[in-house]
Amino acid sequence: MLKEVAALEAAGLLKTHYFPFEQRNRRVRAFVPGSGATWKQSNLSWKEAPGTWNDYKPSTLFEPLRRLVGAQVDAQHLDSAVKSGCSVFLTSDKTDIWSKREAIQALANIRVLHMPSELATLRQLAGMGVNP
């Protein structure tokens, strides 16, 4: 989580959220149910875990996303964002996710931005009222 992204959120221009599959990010406080998450993948307490266990089921886009990006956990992150209604997905992963951004957008209708190199684009989208 970049300071600039946190500032956009503090200004009410966007809302960040995620499921901590791999690690906990103290700067992101809004969690979403993780697509296909196991309890072992979770870095949350029972009290913090959002939704019910049924909310953690993968969507029908999970397998196509997994085939596209390769890594299971990358597909889980993307599918969690899709299921949560995100319009923008922020990543620092240029190889497995960002490099496939056009195919991801075509498949899942979610725009992938690389942080920090596309921070200006995120600022522009946030200013236009697009809810990243």
Short mmCIF file of C-alpha atoms in Angstrom, two decimals:
data_model
loop_
_atom_site.label_atom_id
_atom_site.label_comp_id
_atom_site.label_asym_id
_atom_site.label_seq_id
_atom_site.Cartn_x
_atom_site.Cartn_y
_atom_site.Cartn_z
CA MET A 1 0.00 0.00 0.00
CA LEU A 2 1.57 3.22 -1.15
CA LYS A 3 1.21 6.41 0.85
CA GLU A 4 -0.32 8.05 -2.21
CA VAL A 5 -3.03 5.38 -2.43
CA ALA A 6 -3.74 5.78 1.30
CA ALA A 7 -4.06 9.55 0.76
CA LEU A 8 -6.60 9.02 -2.03
CA GLU A 9 -8.57 6.75 0.28
CA ALA A 10 -8.38 9.27 3.15
CA ALA A 11 -9.75 11.91 0.76
CA GLY A 12 -12.73 9.64 0.03
CA LEU A 13 -11.77 9.16 -3.62
CA LEU A 14 -11.39 5.39 -3.46
CA LYS A 15 -11.74 2.46 -1.11
CA THR A 16 -9.11 -0.24 -0.74
CA HIS A 17 -9.84 -3.76 0.41
CA TYR A 18 -8.44 -7.23 0.07
CA PHE A 19 -8.14 -10.65 1.60
CA PRO A 20 -4.74 -11.34 3.19
CA PHE A 21 -3.93 -14.61 1.39
CA GLU A 22 -0.18 -14.22 1.74
CA GLN A 23 0.40 -11.61 4.40
CA ARG A 24 -1.34 -8.98 6.44
CA ASN A 25 -1.21 -5.35 5.32
CA ARG A 26 -1.91 -3.11 8.30
CA ARG A 27 -2.82 -0.18 6.05
CA VAL A 28 -5.77 -1.97 4.44
CA ARG A 29 -8.54 -2.37 6.96
CA ALA A 30 -11.49 -3.45 4.83
CA PHE A 31 -11.44 -7.15 4.09
CA VAL A 32 -13.44 -9.10 1.53
CA PRO A 33 -14.11 -12.85 1.50
CA GLY A 34 -11.18 -14.55 -0.18
CA SER A 35 -12.05 -16.57 -3.26
CA GLY A 36 -11.38 -20.21 -2.47
CA ALA A 37 -9.41 -19.25 0.63
CA THR A 38 -8.43 -21.89 3.12
CA TRP A 39 -8.14 -21.11 6.79
CA LYS A 40 -4.41 -21.72 6.50
CA GLN A 41 -4.16 -18.90 3.93
CA SER A 42 -6.00 -16.48 6.16
CA ASN A 43 -4.12 -13.99 8.23
CA LEU A 44 -7.27 -12.94 10.06
CA SER A 45 -8.90 -13.84 13.33
CA TRP A 46 -12.37 -15.40 13.31
CA LYS A 47 -13.77 -12.05 14.40
CA GLU A 48 -12.12 -10.20 11.50
CA ALA A 49 -13.03 -12.70 8.77
CA PRO A 50 -15.72 -11.14 6.58
CA GLY A 51 -18.87 -12.92 5.45
CA THR A 52 -19.81 -16.54 5.88
CA TRP A 53 -17.85 -19.58 4.72
CA ASN A 54 -20.15 -19.78 1.67
CA ASP A 55 -18.94 -16.31 0.61
CA TYR A 56 -15.47 -17.79 0.10
CA LYS A 57 -16.48 -19.99 -2.82
CA PRO A 58 -14.73 -19.08 -6.09
CA SER A 59 -16.78 -17.49 -8.85
CA THR A 60 -17.16 -19.01 -12.31
CA LEU A 61 -14.30 -16.73 -13.42
CA PHE A 62 -11.78 -18.30 -11.06
CA GLU A 63 -10.64 -21.14 -13.36
CA PRO A 64 -10.32 -18.92 -16.45
CA LEU A 65 -8.35 -16.41 -14.35
CA ARG A 66 -6.13 -19.17 -12.97
CA ARG A 67 -5.40 -20.46 -16.45
CA LEU A 68 -4.59 -16.93 -17.57
CA VAL A 69 -2.28 -15.84 -14.72
CA GLY A 70 -0.94 -19.26 -13.76
CA ALA A 71 -0.52 -18.87 -10.02
CA GLN A 72 -3.38 -20.05 -7.81
CA VAL A 73 -3.03 -17.23 -5.29
CA ASP A 74 -2.90 -14.56 -8.03
CA ALA A 75 -6.18 -15.92 -9.40
CA GLN A 76 -7.61 -15.93 -5.88
CA HIS A 77 -6.72 -12.24 -5.44
CA LEU A 78 -8.24 -11.31 -8.79
CA ASP A 79 -11.38 -13.39 -8.27
CA SER A 80 -11.87 -11.91 -4.79
CA ALA A 81 -11.73 -8.43 -6.32
CA VAL A 82 -14.19 -9.40 -9.06
CA LYS A 83 -16.61 -10.96 -6.56
CA SER A 84 -16.41 -7.81 -4.44
CA GLY A 85 -17.33 -5.53 -7.33
CA CYS A 86 -13.96 -3.83 -7.74
CA SER A 87 -13.43 -1.87 -10.92
CA VAL A 88 -9.65 -1.53 -10.48
CA PHE A 89 -7.06 -4.02 -9.23
CA LEU A 90 -3.73 -2.66 -7.96
CA THR A 91 -0.64 -4.84 -8.24
CA SER A 92 3.12 -4.68 -8.12
CA ASP A 93 3.32 -7.98 -10.03
CA LYS A 94 4.29 -7.05 -13.57
CA THR A 95 5.10 -10.57 -14.72
CA ASP A 96 2.05 -12.66 -13.85
CA ILE A 97 -0.76 -10.14 -13.49
CA TRP A 98 -0.02 -6.74 -15.04
CA SER A 99 1.44 -8.23 -18.23
CA LYS A 100 -1.95 -9.89 -18.79
CA ARG A 101 -4.01 -6.80 -17.90
CA GLU A 102 -5.82 -6.56 -21.25
CA ALA A 103 -6.93 -10.19 -21.14
CA ILE A 104 -7.96 -9.82 -17.48
CA GLN A 105 -10.04 -6.76 -18.30
CA ALA A 106 -11.69 -8.51 -21.24
CA LEU A 107 -12.46 -11.58 -19.12
CA ALA A 108 -13.41 -10.06 -15.79
CA ASN A 109 -14.18 -6.40 -16.53
CA ILE A 110 -11.60 -5.22 -14.02
CA ARG A 111 -8.80 -2.80 -14.84
CA VAL A 112 -5.33 -3.78 -13.63
CA LEU A 113 -2.92 -0.99 -12.67
CA HIS A 114 0.71 -1.39 -11.73
CA MET A 115 1.80 0.45 -8.61
CA PRO A 116 3.69 2.69 -8.47
CA SER A 117 4.20 3.22 -12.21
CA GLU A 118 0.50 3.89 -12.94
CA LEU A 119 -0.23 6.04 -9.92
CA ALA A 120 -1.14 8.99 -12.15
CA THR A 121 -3.77 6.84 -13.89
CA LEU A 122 -5.20 5.82 -10.51
CA ARG A 123 -5.37 9.47 -9.44
CA GLN A 124 -7.19 10.30 -12.65
CA LEU A 125 -9.69 7.44 -12.24
CA ALA A 126 -10.29 8.33 -8.59
CA GLY A 127 -10.92 11.96 -9.56
CA MET A 128 -13.49 10.85 -12.13
CA GLY A 129 -15.48 9.03 -9.48
CA VAL A 130 -14.48 5.53 -10.60
CA ASN A 131 -14.39 3.42 -7.46
CA PRO A 132 -11.07 1.56 -7.60
#
